[in-house]
Coordinates of C-alpha atoms in Angstrom, one line a residue:
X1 CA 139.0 48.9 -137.9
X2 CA 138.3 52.7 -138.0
X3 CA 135.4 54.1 -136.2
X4 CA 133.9 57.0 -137.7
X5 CA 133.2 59.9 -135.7
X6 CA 130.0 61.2 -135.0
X7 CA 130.1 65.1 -136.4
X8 CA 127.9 68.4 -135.9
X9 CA 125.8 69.8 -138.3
X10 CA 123.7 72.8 -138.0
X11 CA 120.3 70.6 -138.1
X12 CA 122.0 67.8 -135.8
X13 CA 124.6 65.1 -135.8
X14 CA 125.3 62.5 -138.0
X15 CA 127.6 58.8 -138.1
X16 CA 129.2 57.6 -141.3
X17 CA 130.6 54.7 -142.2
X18 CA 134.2 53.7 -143.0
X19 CA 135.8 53.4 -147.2
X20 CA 139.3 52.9 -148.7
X21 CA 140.8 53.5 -151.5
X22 CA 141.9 49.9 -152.7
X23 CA 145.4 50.5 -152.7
X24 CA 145.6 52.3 -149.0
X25 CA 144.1 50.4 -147.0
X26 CA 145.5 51.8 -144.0
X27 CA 143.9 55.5 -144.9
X28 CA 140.6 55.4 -143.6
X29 CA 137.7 57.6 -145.5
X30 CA 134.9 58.4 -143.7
X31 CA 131.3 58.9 -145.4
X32 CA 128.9 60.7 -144.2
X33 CA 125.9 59.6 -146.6
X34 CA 122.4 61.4 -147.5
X35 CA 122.5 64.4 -145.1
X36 CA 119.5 66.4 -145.9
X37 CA 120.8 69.9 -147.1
X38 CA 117.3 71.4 -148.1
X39 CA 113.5 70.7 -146.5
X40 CA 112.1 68.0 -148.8
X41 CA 110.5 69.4 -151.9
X42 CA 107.1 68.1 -151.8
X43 CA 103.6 69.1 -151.5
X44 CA 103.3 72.6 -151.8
X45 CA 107.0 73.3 -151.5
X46 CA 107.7 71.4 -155.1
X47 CA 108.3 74.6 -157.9
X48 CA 109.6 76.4 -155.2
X49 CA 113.4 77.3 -154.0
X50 CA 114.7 75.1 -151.7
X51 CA 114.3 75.3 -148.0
X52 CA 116.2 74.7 -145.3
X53 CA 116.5 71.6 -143.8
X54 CA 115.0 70.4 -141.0
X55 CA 116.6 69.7 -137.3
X56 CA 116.4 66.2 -136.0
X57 CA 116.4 64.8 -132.7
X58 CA 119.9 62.3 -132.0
X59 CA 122.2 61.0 -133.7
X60 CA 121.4 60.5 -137.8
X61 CA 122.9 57.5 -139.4
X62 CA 124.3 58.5 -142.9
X63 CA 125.2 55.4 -144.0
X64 CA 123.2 54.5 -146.8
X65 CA 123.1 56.1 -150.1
X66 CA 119.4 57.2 -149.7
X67 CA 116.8 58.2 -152.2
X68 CA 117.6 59.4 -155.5
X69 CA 115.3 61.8 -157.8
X70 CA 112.9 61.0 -160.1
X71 CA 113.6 60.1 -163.2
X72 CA 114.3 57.8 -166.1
X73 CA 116.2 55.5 -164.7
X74 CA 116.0 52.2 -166.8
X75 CA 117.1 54.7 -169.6
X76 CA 120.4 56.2 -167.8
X77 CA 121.3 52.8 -166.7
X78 CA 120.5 51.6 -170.8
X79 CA 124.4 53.9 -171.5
X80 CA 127.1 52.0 -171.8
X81 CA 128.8 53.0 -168.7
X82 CA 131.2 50.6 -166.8
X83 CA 128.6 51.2 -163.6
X84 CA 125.4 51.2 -163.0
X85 CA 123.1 53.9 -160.9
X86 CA 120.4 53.3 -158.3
X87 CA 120.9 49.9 -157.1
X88 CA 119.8 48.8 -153.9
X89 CA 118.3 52.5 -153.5
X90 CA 114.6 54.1 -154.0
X91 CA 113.4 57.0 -155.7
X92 CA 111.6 59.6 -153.8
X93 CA 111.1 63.4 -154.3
X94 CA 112.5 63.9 -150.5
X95 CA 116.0 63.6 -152.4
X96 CA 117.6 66.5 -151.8
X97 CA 120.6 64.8 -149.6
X98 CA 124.6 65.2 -150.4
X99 CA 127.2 63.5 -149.2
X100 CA 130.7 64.0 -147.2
X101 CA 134.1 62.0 -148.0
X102 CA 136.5 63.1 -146.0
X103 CA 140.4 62.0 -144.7
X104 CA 139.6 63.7 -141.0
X105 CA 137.3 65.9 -139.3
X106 CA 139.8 67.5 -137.1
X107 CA 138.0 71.3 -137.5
X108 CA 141.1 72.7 -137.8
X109 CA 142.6 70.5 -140.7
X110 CA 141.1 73.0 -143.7
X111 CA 141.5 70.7 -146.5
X112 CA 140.4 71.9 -149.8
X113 CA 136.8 71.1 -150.9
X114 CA 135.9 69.2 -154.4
X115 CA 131.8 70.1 -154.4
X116 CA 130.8 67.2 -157.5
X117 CA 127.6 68.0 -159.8
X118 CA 126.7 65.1 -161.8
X119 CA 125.7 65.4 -165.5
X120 CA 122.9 63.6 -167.4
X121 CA 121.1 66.0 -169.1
X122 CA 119.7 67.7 -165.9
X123 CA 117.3 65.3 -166.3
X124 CA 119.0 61.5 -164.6
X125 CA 121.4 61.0 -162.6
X126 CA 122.7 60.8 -159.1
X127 CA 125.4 61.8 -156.4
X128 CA 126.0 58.6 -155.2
X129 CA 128.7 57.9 -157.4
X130 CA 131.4 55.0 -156.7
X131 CA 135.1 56.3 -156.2
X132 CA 134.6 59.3 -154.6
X133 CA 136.5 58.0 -150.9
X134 CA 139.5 57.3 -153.4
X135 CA 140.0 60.9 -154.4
X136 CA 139.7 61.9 -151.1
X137 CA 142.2 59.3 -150.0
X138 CA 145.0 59.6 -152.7
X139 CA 144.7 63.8 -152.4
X140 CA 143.9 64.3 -148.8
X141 CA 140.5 66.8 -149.7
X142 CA 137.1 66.6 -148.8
X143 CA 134.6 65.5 -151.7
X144 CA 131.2 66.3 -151.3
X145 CA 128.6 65.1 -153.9
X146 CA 124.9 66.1 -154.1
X147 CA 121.6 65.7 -155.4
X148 CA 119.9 68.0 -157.2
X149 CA 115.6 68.2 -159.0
X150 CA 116.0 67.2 -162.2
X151 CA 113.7 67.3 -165.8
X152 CA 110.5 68.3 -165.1
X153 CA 110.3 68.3 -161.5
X154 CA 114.1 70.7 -161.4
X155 CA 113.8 72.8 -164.7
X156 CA 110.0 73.1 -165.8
X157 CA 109.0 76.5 -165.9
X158 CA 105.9 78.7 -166.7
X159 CA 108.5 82.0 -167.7
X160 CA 106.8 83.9 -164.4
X161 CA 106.1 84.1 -160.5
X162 CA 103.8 81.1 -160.8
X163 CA 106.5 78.8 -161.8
X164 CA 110.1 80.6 -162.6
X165 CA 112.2 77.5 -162.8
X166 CA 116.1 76.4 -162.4
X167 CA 114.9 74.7 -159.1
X168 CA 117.5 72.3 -159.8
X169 CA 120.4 75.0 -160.0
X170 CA 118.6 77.0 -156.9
X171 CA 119.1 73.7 -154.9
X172 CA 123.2 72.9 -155.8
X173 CA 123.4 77.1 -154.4
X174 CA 121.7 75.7 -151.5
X175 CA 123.8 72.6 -151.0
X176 CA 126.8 75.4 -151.8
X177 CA 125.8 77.2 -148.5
X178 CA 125.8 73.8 -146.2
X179 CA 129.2 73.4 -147.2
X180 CA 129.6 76.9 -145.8
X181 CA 127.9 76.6 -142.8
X182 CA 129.2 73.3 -142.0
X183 CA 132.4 71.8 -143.8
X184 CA 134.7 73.2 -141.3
X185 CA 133.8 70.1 -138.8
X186 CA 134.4 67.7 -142.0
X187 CA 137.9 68.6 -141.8
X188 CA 137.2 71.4 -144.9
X189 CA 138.1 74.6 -145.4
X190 CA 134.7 76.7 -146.4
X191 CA 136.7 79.3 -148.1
X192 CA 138.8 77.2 -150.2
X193 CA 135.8 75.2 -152.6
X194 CA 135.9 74.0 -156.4
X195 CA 132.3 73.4 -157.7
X196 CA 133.2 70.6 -160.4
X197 CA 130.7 68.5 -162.7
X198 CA 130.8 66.5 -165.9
X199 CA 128.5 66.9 -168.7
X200 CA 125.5 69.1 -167.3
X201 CA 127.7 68.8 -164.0
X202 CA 129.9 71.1 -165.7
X203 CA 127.0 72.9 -167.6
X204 CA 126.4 73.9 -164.1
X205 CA 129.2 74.8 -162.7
X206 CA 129.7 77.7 -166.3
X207 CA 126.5 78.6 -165.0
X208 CA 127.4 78.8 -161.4
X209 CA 129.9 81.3 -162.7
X210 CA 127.6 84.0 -163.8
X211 CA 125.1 84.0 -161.3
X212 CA 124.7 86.4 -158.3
X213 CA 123.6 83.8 -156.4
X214 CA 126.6 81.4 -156.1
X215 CA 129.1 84.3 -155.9
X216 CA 131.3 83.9 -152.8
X217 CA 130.2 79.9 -151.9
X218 CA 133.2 78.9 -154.0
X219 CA 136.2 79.8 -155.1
X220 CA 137.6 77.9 -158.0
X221 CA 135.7 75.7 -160.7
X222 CA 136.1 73.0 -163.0
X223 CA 133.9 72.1 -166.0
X224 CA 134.8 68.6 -167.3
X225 CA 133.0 68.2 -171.1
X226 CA 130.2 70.9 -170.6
X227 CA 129.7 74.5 -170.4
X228 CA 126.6 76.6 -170.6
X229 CA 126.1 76.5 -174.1
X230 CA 125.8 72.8 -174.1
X231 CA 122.3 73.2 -172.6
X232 CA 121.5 76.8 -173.2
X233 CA 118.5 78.9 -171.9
X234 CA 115.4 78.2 -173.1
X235 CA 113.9 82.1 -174.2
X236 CA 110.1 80.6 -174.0
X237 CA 110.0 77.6 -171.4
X238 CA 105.5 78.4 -171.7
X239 CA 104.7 76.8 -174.7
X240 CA 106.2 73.2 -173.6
X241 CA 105.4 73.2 -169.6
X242 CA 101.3 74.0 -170.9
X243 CA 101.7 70.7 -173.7
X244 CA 103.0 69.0 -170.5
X245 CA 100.3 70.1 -168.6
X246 CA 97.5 69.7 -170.9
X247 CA 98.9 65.8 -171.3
X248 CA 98.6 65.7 -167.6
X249 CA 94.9 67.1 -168.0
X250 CA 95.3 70.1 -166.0
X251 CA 94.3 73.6 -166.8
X252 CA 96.8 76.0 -169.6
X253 CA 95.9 79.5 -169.6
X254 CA 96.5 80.8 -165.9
X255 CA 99.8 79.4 -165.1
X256 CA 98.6 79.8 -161.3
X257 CA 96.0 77.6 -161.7
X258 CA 98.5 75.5 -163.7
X259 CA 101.1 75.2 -161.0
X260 CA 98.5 74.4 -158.4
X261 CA 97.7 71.7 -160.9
X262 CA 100.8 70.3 -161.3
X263 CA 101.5 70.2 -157.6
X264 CA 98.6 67.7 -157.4
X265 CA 100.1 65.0 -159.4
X266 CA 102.6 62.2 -158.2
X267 CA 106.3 62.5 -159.4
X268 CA 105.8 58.9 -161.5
X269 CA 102.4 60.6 -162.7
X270 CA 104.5 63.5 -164.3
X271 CA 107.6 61.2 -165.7
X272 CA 104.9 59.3 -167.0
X273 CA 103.4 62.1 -168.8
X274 CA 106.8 63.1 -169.9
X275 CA 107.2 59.7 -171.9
X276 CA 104.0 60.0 -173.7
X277 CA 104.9 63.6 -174.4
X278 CA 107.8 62.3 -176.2
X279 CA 106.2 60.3 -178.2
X280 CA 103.8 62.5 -179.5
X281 CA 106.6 65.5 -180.3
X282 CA 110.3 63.9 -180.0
X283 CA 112.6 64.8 -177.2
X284 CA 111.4 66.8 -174.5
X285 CA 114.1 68.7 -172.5
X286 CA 113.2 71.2 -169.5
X287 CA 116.2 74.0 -169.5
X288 CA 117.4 76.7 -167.3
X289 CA 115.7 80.3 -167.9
X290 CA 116.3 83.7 -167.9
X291 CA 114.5 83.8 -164.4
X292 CA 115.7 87.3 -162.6
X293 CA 117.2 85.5 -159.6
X294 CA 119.8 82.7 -160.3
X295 CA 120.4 83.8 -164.0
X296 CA 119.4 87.3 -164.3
X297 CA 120.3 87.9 -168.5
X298 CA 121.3 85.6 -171.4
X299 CA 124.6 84.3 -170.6
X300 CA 125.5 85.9 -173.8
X301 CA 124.9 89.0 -172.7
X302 CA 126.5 88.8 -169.4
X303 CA 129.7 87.1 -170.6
X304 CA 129.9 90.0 -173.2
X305 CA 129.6 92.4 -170.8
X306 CA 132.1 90.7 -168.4
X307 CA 129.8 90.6 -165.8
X308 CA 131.4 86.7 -164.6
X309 CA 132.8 85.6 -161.3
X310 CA 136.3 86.1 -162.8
X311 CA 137.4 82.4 -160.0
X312 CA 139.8 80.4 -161.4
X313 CA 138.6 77.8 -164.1
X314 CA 139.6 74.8 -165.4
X315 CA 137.9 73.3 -168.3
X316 CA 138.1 71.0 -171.2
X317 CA 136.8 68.4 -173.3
X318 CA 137.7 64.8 -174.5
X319 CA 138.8 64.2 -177.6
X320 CA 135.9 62.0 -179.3
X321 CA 133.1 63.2 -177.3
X322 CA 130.1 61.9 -179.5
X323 CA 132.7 58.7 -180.5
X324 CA 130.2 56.1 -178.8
X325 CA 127.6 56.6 -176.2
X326 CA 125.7 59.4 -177.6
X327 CA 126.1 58.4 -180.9
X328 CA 123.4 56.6 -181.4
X329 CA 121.0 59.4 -180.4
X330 CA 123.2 61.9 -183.1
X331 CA 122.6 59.9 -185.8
X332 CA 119.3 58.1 -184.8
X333 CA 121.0 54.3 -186.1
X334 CA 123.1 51.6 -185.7
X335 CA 126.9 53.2 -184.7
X336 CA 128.2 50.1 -186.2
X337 CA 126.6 50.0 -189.4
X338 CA 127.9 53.6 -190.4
X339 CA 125.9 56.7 -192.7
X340 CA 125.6 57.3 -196.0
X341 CA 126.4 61.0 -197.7
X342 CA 122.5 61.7 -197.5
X343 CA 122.3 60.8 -193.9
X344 CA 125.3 63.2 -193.2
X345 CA 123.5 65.9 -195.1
X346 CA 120.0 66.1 -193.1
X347 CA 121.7 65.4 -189.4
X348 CA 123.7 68.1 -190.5
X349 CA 121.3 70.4 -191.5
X350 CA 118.9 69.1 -188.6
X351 CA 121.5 69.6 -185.8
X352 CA 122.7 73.0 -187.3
X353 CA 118.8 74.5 -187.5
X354 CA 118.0 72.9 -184.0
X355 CA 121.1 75.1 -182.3
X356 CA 121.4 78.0 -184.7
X357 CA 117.7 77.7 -185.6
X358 CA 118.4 78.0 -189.2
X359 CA 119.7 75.3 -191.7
X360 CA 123.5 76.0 -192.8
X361 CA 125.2 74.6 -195.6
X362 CA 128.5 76.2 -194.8
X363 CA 128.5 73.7 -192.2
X364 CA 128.0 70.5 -194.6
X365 CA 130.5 71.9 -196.8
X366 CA 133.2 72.5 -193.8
X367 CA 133.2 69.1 -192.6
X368 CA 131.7 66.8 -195.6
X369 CA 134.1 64.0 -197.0
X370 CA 135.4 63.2 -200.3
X371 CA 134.3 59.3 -199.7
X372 CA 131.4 56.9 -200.1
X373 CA 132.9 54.9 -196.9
X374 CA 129.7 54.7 -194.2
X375 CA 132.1 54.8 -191.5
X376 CA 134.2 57.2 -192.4
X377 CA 131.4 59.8 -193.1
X378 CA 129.8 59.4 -189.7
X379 CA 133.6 58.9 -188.0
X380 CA 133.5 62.8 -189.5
X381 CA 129.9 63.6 -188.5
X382 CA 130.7 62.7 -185.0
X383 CA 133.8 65.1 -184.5
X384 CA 131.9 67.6 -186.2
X385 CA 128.4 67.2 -183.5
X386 CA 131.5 67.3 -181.0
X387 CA 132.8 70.1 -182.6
X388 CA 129.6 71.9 -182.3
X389 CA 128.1 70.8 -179.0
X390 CA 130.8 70.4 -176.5
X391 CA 134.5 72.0 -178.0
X392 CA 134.0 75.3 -179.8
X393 CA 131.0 76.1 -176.7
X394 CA 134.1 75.3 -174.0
X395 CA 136.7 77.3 -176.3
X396 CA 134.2 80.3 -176.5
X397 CA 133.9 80.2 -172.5
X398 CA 137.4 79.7 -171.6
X399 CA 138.0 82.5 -173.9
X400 CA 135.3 85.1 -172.6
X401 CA 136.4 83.9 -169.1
X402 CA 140.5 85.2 -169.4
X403 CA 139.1 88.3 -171.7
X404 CA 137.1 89.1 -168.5
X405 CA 139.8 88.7 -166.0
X406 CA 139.9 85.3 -164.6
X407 CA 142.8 82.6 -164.8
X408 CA 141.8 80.2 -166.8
X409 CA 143.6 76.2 -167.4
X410 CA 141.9 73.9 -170.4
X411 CA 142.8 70.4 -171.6
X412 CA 141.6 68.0 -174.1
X413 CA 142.0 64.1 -172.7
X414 CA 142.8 62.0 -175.0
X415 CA 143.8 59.1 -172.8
X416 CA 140.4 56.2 -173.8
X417 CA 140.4 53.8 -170.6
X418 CA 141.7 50.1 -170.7
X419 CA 137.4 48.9 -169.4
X420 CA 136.1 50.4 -173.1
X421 CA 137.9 47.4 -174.9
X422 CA 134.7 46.6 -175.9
X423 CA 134.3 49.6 -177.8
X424 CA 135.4 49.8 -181.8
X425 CA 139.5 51.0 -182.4
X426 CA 138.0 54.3 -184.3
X427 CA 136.8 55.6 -180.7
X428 CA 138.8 57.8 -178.9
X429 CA 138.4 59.5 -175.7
X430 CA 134.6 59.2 -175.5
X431 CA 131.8 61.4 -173.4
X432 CA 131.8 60.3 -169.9
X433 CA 135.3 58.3 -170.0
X434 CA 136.9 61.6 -167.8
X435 CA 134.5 60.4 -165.1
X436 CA 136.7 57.1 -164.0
X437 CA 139.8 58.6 -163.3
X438 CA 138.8 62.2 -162.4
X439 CA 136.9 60.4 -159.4
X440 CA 139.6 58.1 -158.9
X441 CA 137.4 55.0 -159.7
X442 CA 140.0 52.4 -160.8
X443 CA 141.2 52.6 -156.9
X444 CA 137.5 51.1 -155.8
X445 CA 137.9 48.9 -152.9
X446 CA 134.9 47.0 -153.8
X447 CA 135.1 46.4 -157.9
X448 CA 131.8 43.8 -157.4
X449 CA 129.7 47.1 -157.4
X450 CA 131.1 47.9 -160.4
X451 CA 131.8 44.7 -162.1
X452 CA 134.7 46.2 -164.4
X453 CA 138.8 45.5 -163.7
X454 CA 140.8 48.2 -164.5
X455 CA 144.0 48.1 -165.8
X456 CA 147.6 49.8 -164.8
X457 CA 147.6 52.2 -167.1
X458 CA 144.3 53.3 -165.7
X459 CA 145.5 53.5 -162.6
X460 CA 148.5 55.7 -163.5
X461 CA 146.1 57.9 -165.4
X462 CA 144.0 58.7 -162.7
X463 CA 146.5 59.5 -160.6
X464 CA 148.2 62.1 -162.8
X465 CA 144.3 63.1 -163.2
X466 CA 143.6 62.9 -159.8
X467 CA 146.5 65.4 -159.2
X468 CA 146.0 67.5 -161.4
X469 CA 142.2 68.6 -160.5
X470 CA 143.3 68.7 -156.0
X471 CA 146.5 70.8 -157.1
X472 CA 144.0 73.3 -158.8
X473 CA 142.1 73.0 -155.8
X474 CA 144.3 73.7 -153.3
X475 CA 146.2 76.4 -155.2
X476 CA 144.9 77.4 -158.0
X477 CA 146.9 75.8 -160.5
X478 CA 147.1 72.1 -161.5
X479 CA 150.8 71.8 -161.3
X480 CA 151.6 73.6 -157.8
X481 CA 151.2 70.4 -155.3
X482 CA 152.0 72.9 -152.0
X483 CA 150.4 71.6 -149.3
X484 CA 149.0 68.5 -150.9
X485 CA 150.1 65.0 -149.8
X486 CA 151.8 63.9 -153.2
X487 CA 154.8 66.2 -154.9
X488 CA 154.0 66.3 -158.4
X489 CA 157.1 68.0 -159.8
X490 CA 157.2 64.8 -161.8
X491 CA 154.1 66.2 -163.6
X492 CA 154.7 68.2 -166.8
X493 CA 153.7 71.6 -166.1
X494 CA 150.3 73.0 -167.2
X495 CA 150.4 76.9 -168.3
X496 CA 148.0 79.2 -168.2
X497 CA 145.5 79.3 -171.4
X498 CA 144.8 83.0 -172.8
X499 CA 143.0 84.1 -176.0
X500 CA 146.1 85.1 -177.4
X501 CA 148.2 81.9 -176.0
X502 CA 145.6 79.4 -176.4
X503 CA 148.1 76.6 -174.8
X504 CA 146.7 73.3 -173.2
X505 CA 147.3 69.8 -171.6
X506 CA 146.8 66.8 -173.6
X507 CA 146.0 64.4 -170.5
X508 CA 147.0 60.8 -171.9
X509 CA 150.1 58.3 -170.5
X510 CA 151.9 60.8 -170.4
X511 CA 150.6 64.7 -170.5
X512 CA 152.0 66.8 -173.0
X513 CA 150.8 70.4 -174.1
X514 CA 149.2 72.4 -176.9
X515 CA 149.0 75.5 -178.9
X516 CA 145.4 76.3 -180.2
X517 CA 143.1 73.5 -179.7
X518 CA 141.5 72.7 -183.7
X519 CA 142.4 76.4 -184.3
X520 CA 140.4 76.4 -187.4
X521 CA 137.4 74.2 -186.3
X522 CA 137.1 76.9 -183.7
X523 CA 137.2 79.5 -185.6
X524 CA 134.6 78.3 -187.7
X525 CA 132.3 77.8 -185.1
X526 CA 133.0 80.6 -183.2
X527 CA 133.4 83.4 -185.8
X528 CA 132.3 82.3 -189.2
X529 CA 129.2 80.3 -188.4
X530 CA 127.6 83.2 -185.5
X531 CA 128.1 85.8 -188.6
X532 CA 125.8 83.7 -191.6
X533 CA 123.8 82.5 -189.0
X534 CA 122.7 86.3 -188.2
X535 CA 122.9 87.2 -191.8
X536 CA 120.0 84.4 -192.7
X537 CA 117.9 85.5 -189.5
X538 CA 118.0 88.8 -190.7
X539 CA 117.1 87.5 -194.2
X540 CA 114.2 85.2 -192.6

């Protein structure tokens, strides 16, 4: 058996451990788990940037997934995901840790570098994620996955110096500049990074790409169902961080005072207060801000006035994003038992005043049914809340991203994997089902973590997938396999997307490509909708 080397960081040495990829077992992975990237963010350091991490003594062993931070847990482990999060590990604050898969760690090897950003809301989730030493396996690249603060303890902001907010974002910069400083004795090249994310993973990476702050720490980037307008800034972050802190009995008017407050209490103390928030007022949801450093304008604003980091992009969606595990929350009921005509009607109207801030019937009209069929009407209201949250906010991006300069390649996956049996025939290609064969996860050596069998097909898919996303990492575009250990001339070619030649990949069995994504839908959302949703305002 493999020993893993023991490898040079900047704050000291660390041992890994030893993973395969199921299928080659003679390729040994090594995995350098929970190296600290960033000072623990406690005491007086929590609301604050990250730090840098501190030196140790000897040799570290990173071979357990470590701590992972706080949040809702039971509740991200409640989706109906084919793997669960957090086992066998704690949550702590001191969680600011990522970790290295890599094929060697010869310092001269300069294999490409896939930097993953977990989604959930920017509120759960973790980057200890199974599958990742299979992607590194089949595609010879480095894979590096990270932690990041999260919900109130990562996004909660007073709008000033006391308390400006995005800590979460401010740490996966941070974690950026490790890789910098230290993936060259992984075996990566620190000048040849993708920054790639699912859900608010890819909500960060869209932001990544118009901050100052991340410019030059990667080069390329990938945002798989999620852009910036998925979770967009929130203009007035005060009014909900003083109900938080008025819940957690701390003083409201001087946001020093406030902060100083906040510091005091535990990290279960302030999820705690969170719940009960909730249940007073309805969802609660900390969001990046406008806070002069990271994000320095409305991404509006700066995508208008081109002012992106014109890298490479690839970006997409799947084809039934609200199809099953957020649909519950859309339509607040039973998926299974389906919604009348009135139901569609007021989550329609709630949805369209909750993102455009005013009610619009246009919308209701666009996508309302000629049928008294329950599931039928919510089968439409769920492409239309996928319409409106996930594809026509992707469209708009990729768009604004080639008008600004930048090569841009977008997909819709349609391919709904073999372990969603369960699921009812009318879902397609749900949120979250890109996850499993992006990362490779059908090629697990270990499926008792996981508990799920995957099938062939699955298998096949992820490695067209699993192609697809190293080839754009290595070169810049998903069908040119120089250099990389598989020759994917078998693979249908995927062209460039422009405005004016809106072409994509259909990723299923077999990938074919598109003209103009639900041209019409987009338009709608894009063009019409932006124009009567001004008009009202102004009429307000």
């Amino acid at each position: 058996m493999a020993e893993c080397p023991v490898v040079s960081t900047e704050t000291g040495q660390v041992k890994g451990t030893v993973a395969h990829a199921k299928d080659l077992p003679d390729k040994p992975i090594y995995a350098y788990l929970a190296i600290p990237y960033a000072a623990p963010p406690v005491g007086d350091l929590r609301y604050r940037p990250p730090q840098p991490a501190l030196p140790w003594e000897g040799v570290r062993e990173a071979v357990e997934p470590g701590s992972y931070c706080p949040q809702n847990l039971e509740f991200l482990n409640s989706l109906d995901m084919a793997f669960k999060q957090g086992e066998n590990m704690t949550m702590s604050e001191d969680c600011l840790t990522l970790s290295v898969f890599t094929p060697t760690v010869a310092v001269d090897a300069a294999l490409p570098v896939l930097f993953w950003i977990h989604g959930g809301s920017l509120s759960m989730g973790m980057g200890a994620f199974p599958g990742l030493e299979s992607l590194a396996a089949h595609q010879d690249v480095v894979v590096v996955s990270i932690n990041y603060r999260l919900g109130v303890l990562g996004f909660l902001s007073t709008g000033d110096e006391n308390m400006p907010g995005n800590y979460g974002f401010l740490d996966q910069v941070r974690a950026m500049v490790w890789v910098k400083d230290n993936i060259r004795n992984f075996g990566g090249d620190p000048e040849r990074v993708t920054i790639f994310g699912e859900s608010a993973g890819g909500v960060s990476v869209s932001y990544h790409l118009l901050s100052p702050l991340s410019k030059g720490l990667f080069q390329r980037a990938i945002s798989q169902s999620g852009t910036w307008k998925s979770i967009p800034v929130n203009p007035q972050p005060l009014p909900l961080t003083k109900m938080l802190a008025e819940e957690a009995g701390c003083e409201t008017e001087d946001t020093e005072i406030l902060t100083a407050c906040l510091k005091e209490k535990s990290s279960e103390e302030l999820l705690e207060k969170v719940q009960s928030l909730q249940l007073k007022i309805g969802q609660v949801s900390f969001s990046p801000v406008v806070d002069g450093t990271f994000l320095t304008s409305q991404p509006m604003d700066l995508m208008q006035a081109g002012d992106v980091n014109t890298a490479d992009y690839l970006l997409g969606v799947n084809n039934h994003e609200f199809g099953w595990l957020m649909l519950p929350f859309a339509i607040q009921g039973d998926p299974l038992a389906g919604i009348s005509q009135e139901d569609f009607v007021r989550l329609t109207k709630a949805v369209a005043s909750m993102v455009y801030r005013v009610s619009i019937d246009a919308i209701v009209a666009e996508y309302s049914l000629e049928s008294d069929d329950p599931m039928a009407i919510q089968y439409q209201f769920s492409h239309l809340y996928g319409d409106l949250l996930f594809v026509s906010p992707t469209v708009m991006v990729a768009d604004k991203h080639a008008g600004a300069g930048g090569r841009v390649f977008f997909y819709e996956n349609q391919y709904r994997p073999s372990i969603n049996a369960h699921r009812p025939d009318w879902v397609g290609c749900d949120h979250g089902d890109d996850i499993y064969m992006t990362l490779g996860m059908p090629f697990i050596d270990d499926h008792g973590s996981t508990n799920v069998t995957y099938s062939k097909t699955d298998e096949h898919v992820s490695l067209i997938m699993m192609a697809y996303w190293a080839n754009f990492a290595r070169t810049g575009d998903p069908s040119d396999s120089t250099g990389g250990p598989t020759d994917s001339s078998s693979l249908p070619t995927w062209p460039q997307y422009t405005p004016d030649n809106p072409v994509y990949m259909k990723l299923d069995v077999v990938p074919t490509t598109g003209t103009g994504l639900k041209l019409e839908k987009m338009k709608f959302w894009n063009e019409v909708i932006p124009k009567i949703a001004s008009m009202q305002k102004d009429e307000l």
